[in-house]
PDB file of C-alpha atoms in Angstrom:
ATOM      1  CA  MET A   1     -29.059  29.857  15.993  1.00 84.00           C
ATOM      2  CA  LYS A   2     -27.136  33.062  15.421  1.00 92.00           C
ATOM      3  CA  GLN A   3     -26.873  35.823  17.993  1.00 94.00           C
ATOM      4  CA  ARG A   4     -24.826  38.974  18.456  1.00 95.00           C
ATOM      5  CA  ILE A   5     -21.345  38.333  19.790  1.00 95.00           C
ATOM      6  CA  ASN A   6     -21.880  40.604  22.808  1.00 93.00           C
ATOM      7  CA  GLN A   7     -25.038  38.689  23.729  1.00 92.00           C
ATOM      8  CA  TYR A   8     -23.163  35.391  23.410  1.00 92.00           C
ATOM      9  CA  LEU A   9     -20.362  36.572  25.711  1.00 90.00           C
ATOM     10  CA  ALA A  10     -22.909  37.871  28.234  1.00 83.00           C
ATOM     11  CA  GLU A  11     -24.806  34.562  28.298  1.00 83.00           C
ATOM     12  CA  LYS A  12     -21.528  32.709  28.846  1.00 82.00           C
ATOM     13  CA  ASN A  13     -20.811  35.045  31.813  1.00 73.00           C
ATOM     14  CA  ILE A  14     -17.588  36.195  30.190  1.00 82.00           C
ATOM     15  CA  ALA A  15     -18.605  39.858  30.227  1.00 81.00           C
ATOM     16  CA  SER A  16     -21.672  42.065  30.215  1.00 80.00           C
ATOM     17  CA  ARG A  17     -22.839  43.261  26.797  1.00 87.00           C
ATOM     18  CA  ARG A  18     -21.215  46.641  27.326  1.00 87.00           C
ATOM     19  CA  GLU A  19     -17.976  45.061  28.514  1.00 85.00           C
ATOM     20  CA  ALA A  20     -18.091  42.680  25.541  1.00 91.00           C
ATOM     21  CA  ASP A  21     -18.349  45.623  23.156  1.00 93.00           C
ATOM     22  CA  GLU A  22     -15.294  47.150  24.841  1.00 91.00           C
ATOM     23  CA  LEU A  23     -13.347  43.899  24.419  1.00 92.00           C
ATOM     24  CA  ILE A  24     -14.336  43.754  20.734  1.00 95.00           C
ATOM     25  CA  ALA A  25     -13.294  47.375  20.218  1.00 95.00           C
ATOM     26  CA  LYS A  26      -9.908  46.563  21.749  1.00 92.00           C
ATOM     27  CA  GLY A  27      -9.450  43.685  19.312  1.00 94.00           C
ATOM     28  CA  LEU A  28      -9.463  40.989  22.004  1.00 94.00           C
ATOM     29  CA  VAL A  29     -12.368  38.910  20.661  1.00 95.00           C
ATOM     30  CA  PHE A  30     -11.817  36.519  17.776  1.00 96.00           C
ATOM     31  CA  ILE A  31     -14.290  34.560  15.650  1.00 95.00           C
ATOM     32  CA  ASN A  32     -12.780  31.701  13.649  1.00 95.00           C
ATOM     33  CA  GLY A  33      -9.338  33.261  14.082  1.00 94.00           C
ATOM     34  CA  LYS A  34     -10.346  36.740  12.896  1.00 95.00           C
ATOM     35  CA  LYS A  35     -10.991  39.815  15.022  1.00 96.00           C
ATOM     36  CA  ALA A  36     -14.686  40.181  15.805  1.00 96.00           C
ATOM     37  CA  LEU A  37     -16.647  43.216  14.675  1.00 95.00           C
ATOM     38  CA  LEU A  38     -19.176  45.124  16.794  1.00 95.00           C
ATOM     39  CA  GLY A  39     -22.621  43.672  16.159  1.00 94.00           C
ATOM     40  CA  GLN A  40     -21.267  40.585  14.398  1.00 95.00           C
ATOM     41  CA  LYS A  41     -23.406  37.465  14.786  1.00 95.00           C
ATOM     42  CA  VAL A  42     -22.164  34.016  15.726  1.00 95.00           C
ATOM     43  CA  ASP A  43     -23.446  30.456  15.956  1.00 93.00           C
ATOM     44  CA  GLU A  44     -21.699  28.619  18.774  1.00 88.00           C
ATOM     45  CA  THR A  45     -22.355  25.253  17.116  1.00 90.00           C
ATOM     46  CA  VAL A  46     -20.326  26.341  14.071  1.00 92.00           C
ATOM     47  CA  ASP A  47     -18.106  29.267  15.020  1.00 94.00           C
ATOM     48  CA  GLN A  48     -15.026  29.201  17.237  1.00 94.00           C
ATOM     49  CA  ILE A  49     -15.113  32.150  19.645  1.00 94.00           C
ATOM     50  CA  GLU A  50     -12.031  33.170  21.600  1.00 93.00           C
ATOM     51  CA  VAL A  51     -11.315  36.020  24.017  1.00 92.00           C
ATOM     52  CA  LYS A  52      -7.611  36.769  24.452  1.00 90.00           C
ATOM     53  CA  ASN A  53      -5.818  38.373  27.394  1.00 82.00           C
ATOM     54  CA  LEU A  54      -9.011  38.558  29.434  1.00 76.00           C
ATOM     55  CA  LYS A  55      -7.871  39.657  32.861  1.00 74.00           C
ATOM     56  CA  LYS A  56     -10.621  40.753  35.197  1.00 75.00           C
ATOM     57  CA  HIS A  57     -10.754  40.493  38.958  1.00 81.00           C
ATOM     58  CA  TYR A  58     -14.298  40.385  40.270  1.00 86.00           C
ATOM     59  CA  VAL A  59     -15.130  41.456  43.803  1.00 91.00           C
ATOM     60  CA  TYR A  60     -18.327  41.040  45.829  1.00 93.00           C
ATOM     61  CA  TYR A  61     -19.157  42.960  48.995  1.00 94.00           C
ATOM     62  CA  ALA A  62     -22.040  42.595  51.426  1.00 96.00           C
ATOM     63  CA  TYR A  63     -22.823  46.136  52.591  1.00 96.00           C
ATOM     64  CA  ASN A  64     -25.162  47.303  55.360  1.00 97.00           C
ATOM     65  CA  LYS A  65     -26.730  50.433  53.888  1.00 97.00           C
ATOM     66  CA  PRO A  66     -27.754  53.021  56.505  1.00 96.00           C
ATOM     67  CA  VAL A  67     -31.024  54.962  56.362  1.00 96.00           C
ATOM     68  CA  GLY A  68     -30.676  58.158  54.311  1.00 95.00           C
ATOM     69  CA  ILE A  69     -28.370  56.772  51.626  1.00 95.00           C
ATOM     70  CA  VAL A  70     -29.725  56.566  48.067  1.00 94.00           C
ATOM     71  CA  THR A  71     -28.800  53.581  45.880  1.00 91.00           C
ATOM     72  CA  THR A  72     -30.015  54.930  42.520  1.00 83.00           C
ATOM     73  CA  THR A  73     -30.530  58.323  40.817  1.00 80.00           C
ATOM     74  CA  PRO A  74     -29.783  60.680  43.733  1.00 81.00           C
ATOM     75  CA  GLN A  75     -31.424  64.090  43.712  1.00 84.00           C
ATOM     76  CA  ALA A  76     -29.664  67.351  44.604  1.00 85.00           C
ATOM     77  CA  GLY A  77     -28.331  67.235  48.153  1.00 84.00           C
ATOM     78  CA  GLU A  78     -28.817  63.479  48.606  1.00 88.00           C
ATOM     79  CA  LYS A  79     -26.027  61.082  49.579  1.00 87.00           C
ATOM     80  CA  ASP A  80     -25.646  58.262  47.069  1.00 89.00           C
ATOM     81  CA  ILE A  81     -24.158  54.902  47.880  1.00 92.00           C
ATOM     82  CA  ILE A  82     -21.234  55.174  45.425  1.00 86.00           C
ATOM     83  CA  HIS A  83     -19.878  58.387  46.952  1.00 85.00           C
ATOM     84  CA  HIS A  84     -20.737  57.384  50.517  1.00 87.00           C
ATOM     85  CA  THR A  85     -18.798  54.104  50.420  1.00 89.00           C
ATOM     86  CA  HIS A  86     -15.035  53.731  50.162  1.00 86.00           C
ATOM     87  CA  PHE A  87     -14.297  50.319  48.708  1.00 85.00           C
ATOM     88  CA  PRO A  88     -10.819  49.567  47.319  1.00 83.00           C
ATOM     89  CA  HIS A  89     -12.430  48.657  43.969  1.00 81.00           C
ATOM     90  CA  LYS A  90     -14.847  50.478  41.676  1.00 82.00           C
ATOM     91  CA  VAL A  91     -18.192  48.819  42.387  1.00 88.00           C
ATOM     92  CA  PHE A  92     -21.919  49.432  42.007  1.00 89.00           C
ATOM     93  CA  PRO A  93     -25.015  48.180  43.882  1.00 92.00           C
ATOM     94  CA  ILE A  94     -27.030  45.196  42.674  1.00 91.00           C
ATOM     95  CA  GLY A  95     -30.636  46.336  42.737  1.00 88.00           C
ATOM     96  CA  ARG A  96     -31.886  49.049  45.066  1.00 90.00           C
ATOM     97  CA  LEU A  97     -32.907  49.709  48.635  1.00 94.00           C
ATOM     98  CA  ASP A  98     -34.911  52.887  49.100  1.00 93.00           C
ATOM     99  CA  LYS A  99     -33.608  55.897  51.026  1.00 94.00           C
ATOM    100  CA  ASP A 100     -35.766  55.310  54.112  1.00 96.00           C
ATOM    101  CA  SER A 101     -34.837  51.613  54.351  1.00 97.00           C
ATOM    102  CA  HIS A 102     -31.621  50.005  55.521  1.00 98.00           C
ATOM    103  CA  GLY A 103     -29.834  46.698  55.494  1.00 98.00           C
ATOM    104  CA  LEU A 104     -28.142  44.320  53.090  1.00 98.00           C
ATOM    105  CA  ILE A 105     -27.159  45.244  49.547  1.00 96.00           C
ATOM    106  CA  ILE A 106     -24.572  43.567  47.318  1.00 95.00           C
ATOM    107  CA  MET A 107     -21.825  45.757  45.823  1.00 93.00           C
ATOM    108  CA  THR A 108     -19.764  44.369  42.936  1.00 91.00           C
ATOM    109  CA  ASN A 109     -17.986  45.081  39.648  1.00 87.00           C
ATOM    110  CA  ASP A 110     -19.513  41.973  38.045  1.00 85.00           C
ATOM    111  CA  ARG A 111     -22.286  43.156  35.723  1.00 77.00           C
ATOM    112  CA  THR A 112     -23.289  39.601  34.807  1.00 77.00           C
ATOM    113  CA  LEU A 113     -24.392  39.084  38.424  1.00 81.00           C
ATOM    114  CA  THR A 114     -27.037  41.803  38.084  1.00 76.00           C
ATOM    115  CA  LYS A 115     -29.050  39.733  35.635  1.00 72.00           C
ATOM    116  CA  LYS A 116     -28.719  36.582  37.740  1.00 75.00           C
ATOM    117  CA  ILE A 117     -30.019  38.231  40.920  1.00 77.00           C
ATOM    118  CA  LEU A 118     -32.642  40.618  39.575  1.00 74.00           C
ATOM    119  CA  GLU A 119     -34.424  38.616  36.870  1.00 73.00           C
ATOM    120  CA  PRO A 120     -37.958  37.898  38.235  1.00 66.00           C
ATOM    121  CA  ASN A 121     -38.112  34.381  36.758  1.00 71.00           C
ATOM    122  CA  ARG A 122     -35.070  33.293  38.780  1.00 73.00           C
ATOM    123  CA  ASP A 123     -37.042  33.620  42.048  1.00 78.00           C
ATOM    124  CA  HIS A 124     -34.115  34.691  44.239  1.00 87.00           C
ATOM    125  CA  GLU A 125     -35.357  35.262  47.782  1.00 93.00           C
ATOM    126  CA  LYS A 126     -34.907  38.580  49.579  1.00 95.00           C
ATOM    127  CA  GLU A 127     -35.896  38.679  53.248  1.00 98.00           C
ATOM    128  CA  TYR A 128     -36.906  41.751  55.251  1.00 98.00           C
ATOM    129  CA  ALA A 129     -37.716  42.551  58.875  1.00 98.00           C
ATOM    130  CA  VAL A 130     -40.488  45.156  59.012  1.00 98.00           C
ATOM    131  CA  LYS A 131     -41.971  47.196  61.859  1.00 98.00           C
ATOM    132  CA  ILE A 132     -45.348  48.903  61.441  1.00 98.00           C
ATOM    133  CA  GLN A 133     -47.363  51.415  63.459  1.00 98.00           C
ATOM    134  CA  GLU A 134     -50.251  48.997  63.860  1.00 98.00           C
ATOM    135  CA  LYS A 135     -50.518  45.467  65.244  1.00 98.00           C
ATOM    136  CA  VAL A 136     -49.748  42.503  63.021  1.00 98.00           C
ATOM    137  CA  THR A 137     -53.013  40.570  62.651  1.00 98.00           C
ATOM    138  CA  GLU A 138     -53.980  37.316  60.926  1.00 97.00           C
ATOM    139  CA  PRO A 139     -56.100  39.143  58.302  1.00 97.00           C
ATOM    140  CA  PHE A 140     -53.083  41.342  57.542  1.00 98.00           C
ATOM    141  CA  LEU A 141     -50.755  38.336  57.130  1.00 98.00           C
ATOM    142  CA  LYS A 142     -53.270  36.594  54.854  1.00 97.00           C
ATOM    143  CA  PHE A 143     -53.752  39.760  52.796  1.00 97.00           C
ATOM    144  CA  MET A 144     -50.011  40.231  52.286  1.00 97.00           C
ATOM    145  CA  SER A 145     -49.137  36.589  51.582  1.00 97.00           C
ATOM    146  CA  GLY A 146     -51.635  36.109  48.781  1.00 96.00           C
ATOM    147  CA  GLY A 147     -50.282  38.885  46.586  1.00 95.00           C
ATOM    148  CA  VAL A 148     -51.412  42.501  46.684  1.00 96.00           C
ATOM    149  CA  THR A 149     -52.902  44.610  43.900  1.00 96.00           C
ATOM    150  CA  LEU A 150     -51.073  47.945  44.026  1.00 94.00           C
ATOM    151  CA  PRO A 151     -52.618  51.341  43.139  1.00 89.00           C
ATOM    152  CA  ASP A 152     -51.048  51.214  39.651  1.00 91.00           C
ATOM    153  CA  GLY A 153     -52.872  47.953  38.926  1.00 92.00           C
ATOM    154  CA  THR A 154     -49.904  45.586  39.155  1.00 93.00           C
ATOM    155  CA  LYS A 155     -50.168  42.595  41.468  1.00 95.00           C
ATOM    156  CA  THR A 156     -47.320  41.302  43.582  1.00 96.00           C
ATOM    157  CA  LYS A 157     -46.392  37.643  43.691  1.00 95.00           C
ATOM    158  CA  PRO A 158     -47.521  35.523  46.656  1.00 96.00           C
ATOM    159  CA  CYS A 159     -44.893  35.686  49.401  1.00 97.00           C
ATOM    160  CA  LYS A 160     -43.863  34.118  52.690  1.00 97.00           C
ATOM    161  CA  ILE A 161     -44.682  36.231  55.726  1.00 98.00           C
ATOM    162  CA  SER A 162     -44.666  35.574  59.476  1.00 98.00           C
ATOM    163  CA  LYS A 163     -45.226  37.525  62.678  1.00 98.00           C
ATOM    164  CA  ILE A 164     -42.091  38.078  64.783  1.00 98.00           C
ATOM    165  CA  ALA A 165     -43.456  40.606  67.322  1.00 98.00           C
ATOM    166  CA  PRO A 166     -46.792  42.337  68.008  1.00 98.00           C
ATOM    167  CA  ASP A 167     -45.876  45.117  65.555  1.00 98.00           C
ATOM    168  CA  GLN A 168     -43.225  43.357  63.448  1.00 98.00           C
ATOM    169  CA  PHE A 169     -43.144  40.747  60.702  1.00 98.00           C
ATOM    170  CA  SER A 170     -40.682  38.955  58.448  1.00 98.00           C
ATOM    171  CA  ILE A 171     -41.404  38.869  54.712  1.00 98.00           C
ATOM    172  CA  ILE A 172     -39.640  36.991  51.906  1.00 97.00           C
ATOM    173  CA  LEU A 173     -40.038  38.293  48.352  1.00 95.00           C
ATOM    174  CA  THR A 174     -38.926  36.835  45.025  1.00 92.00           C
ATOM    175  CA  GLU A 175     -39.380  40.094  43.108  1.00 91.00           C
ATOM    176  CA  GLY A 176     -38.343  43.703  43.582  1.00 87.00           C
ATOM    177  CA  LYS A 177     -40.881  46.301  42.579  1.00 90.00           C
ATOM    178  CA  ASN A 178     -40.100  49.885  43.593  1.00 90.00           C
ATOM    179  CA  ARG A 179     -40.870  50.424  47.321  1.00 94.00           C
ATOM    180  CA  GLN A 180     -42.870  47.211  47.122  1.00 96.00           C
ATOM    181  CA  ILE A 181     -43.262  46.378  50.806  1.00 97.00           C
ATOM    182  CA  ARG A 182     -44.226  49.924  51.758  1.00 97.00           C
ATOM    183  CA  ARG A 183     -46.839  49.989  48.997  1.00 97.00           C
ATOM    184  CA  MET A 184     -48.187  46.565  49.986  1.00 97.00           C
ATOM    185  CA  VAL A 185     -48.518  47.643  53.620  1.00 98.00           C
ATOM    186  CA  ALA A 186     -50.156  50.934  52.597  1.00 97.00           C
ATOM    187  CA  SER A 187     -52.745  48.973  50.596  1.00 96.00           C
ATOM    188  CA  PHE A 188     -53.960  47.575  53.938  1.00 96.00           C
ATOM    189  CA  ASN A 189     -54.013  51.142  55.345  1.00 97.00           C
ATOM    190  CA  TYR A 190     -51.052  50.339  57.587  1.00 98.00           C
ATOM    191  CA  THR A 191     -47.801  52.318  57.856  1.00 98.00           C
ATOM    192  CA  VAL A 192     -44.192  51.095  57.838  1.00 98.00           C
ATOM    193  CA  VAL A 193     -42.031  52.468  60.673  1.00 98.00           C
ATOM    194  CA  ASP A 194     -38.825  50.573  59.920  1.00 98.00           C
ATOM    195  CA  LEU A 195     -37.743  48.316  57.052  1.00 98.00           C
ATOM    196  CA  LYS A 196     -34.512  46.315  57.046  1.00 98.00           C
ATOM    197  CA  ARG A 197     -33.313  43.799  54.473  1.00 98.00           C
ATOM    198  CA  ILE A 198     -31.624  40.929  56.255  1.00 98.00           C
ATOM    199  CA  ARG A 199     -30.964  38.412  53.488  1.00 97.00           C
ATOM    200  CA  ILE A 200     -30.391  38.108  49.729  1.00 94.00           C
ATOM    201  CA  GLY A 201     -30.382  34.467  48.643  1.00 91.00           C
ATOM    202  CA  LYS A 202     -27.785  32.728  50.823  1.00 92.00           C
ATOM    203  CA  VAL A 203     -26.113  35.964  51.935  1.00 95.00           C
ATOM    204  CA  PHE A 204     -27.195  37.151  55.404  1.00 97.00           C
ATOM    205  CA  LEU A 205     -26.764  40.556  57.071  1.00 97.00           C
ATOM    206  CA  ARG A 206     -26.228  38.962  60.506  1.00 95.00           C
ATOM    207  CA  THR A 207     -24.068  41.255  62.715  1.00 95.00           C
ATOM    208  CA  LEU A 208     -22.656  43.443  59.940  1.00 96.00           C
ATOM    209  CA  LYS A 209     -22.688  47.022  61.236  1.00 95.00           C
ATOM    210  CA  PRO A 210     -24.313  49.916  59.302  1.00 94.00           C
ATOM    211  CA  GLY A 211     -21.880  51.429  56.812  1.00 92.00           C
TER     212      GLY A 211
END
């Protein structure tokens, strides 16, 4: 089955589609011994695809985002994560963590990782510690765990949730809707006081200090 060369390279985790287009433009991608063209289609069962002089050093950072830092589309006067951090490599955040929340976020220059972590059907777990104004009750835990219908009509997936203090709970999600936990809690007429992400897959926040 034929597919675009940039899609093929992305699926093989050689480069993101955009990076693949850059490699093609530089004349570093070859199909059956000839330089590939942008948009050209290939069939891996028939065609021989080669990428020459591919030198890329990928880095992955676990970062403890403080409250007040924006991960995506900052507005005027807001501090965004790219300009707030000072990594030795040019990196970007995988996913988002809203301004009022804090905790673990992965920073990398590997665009192929974004798809692996964020695709809903991959069911990667993200764990949060949440404090609310009210008391954590059994009806609340049952309501949250079964999946919540949000005001816009979308329903969240069932999740794992447990009480860790009278006003605190741990919740594990396998999806990442915008401000999902806050909206789920608000649907029960409760209010989030503090929200911290403590785990993404097998990567834990542990004792990593803010910033």
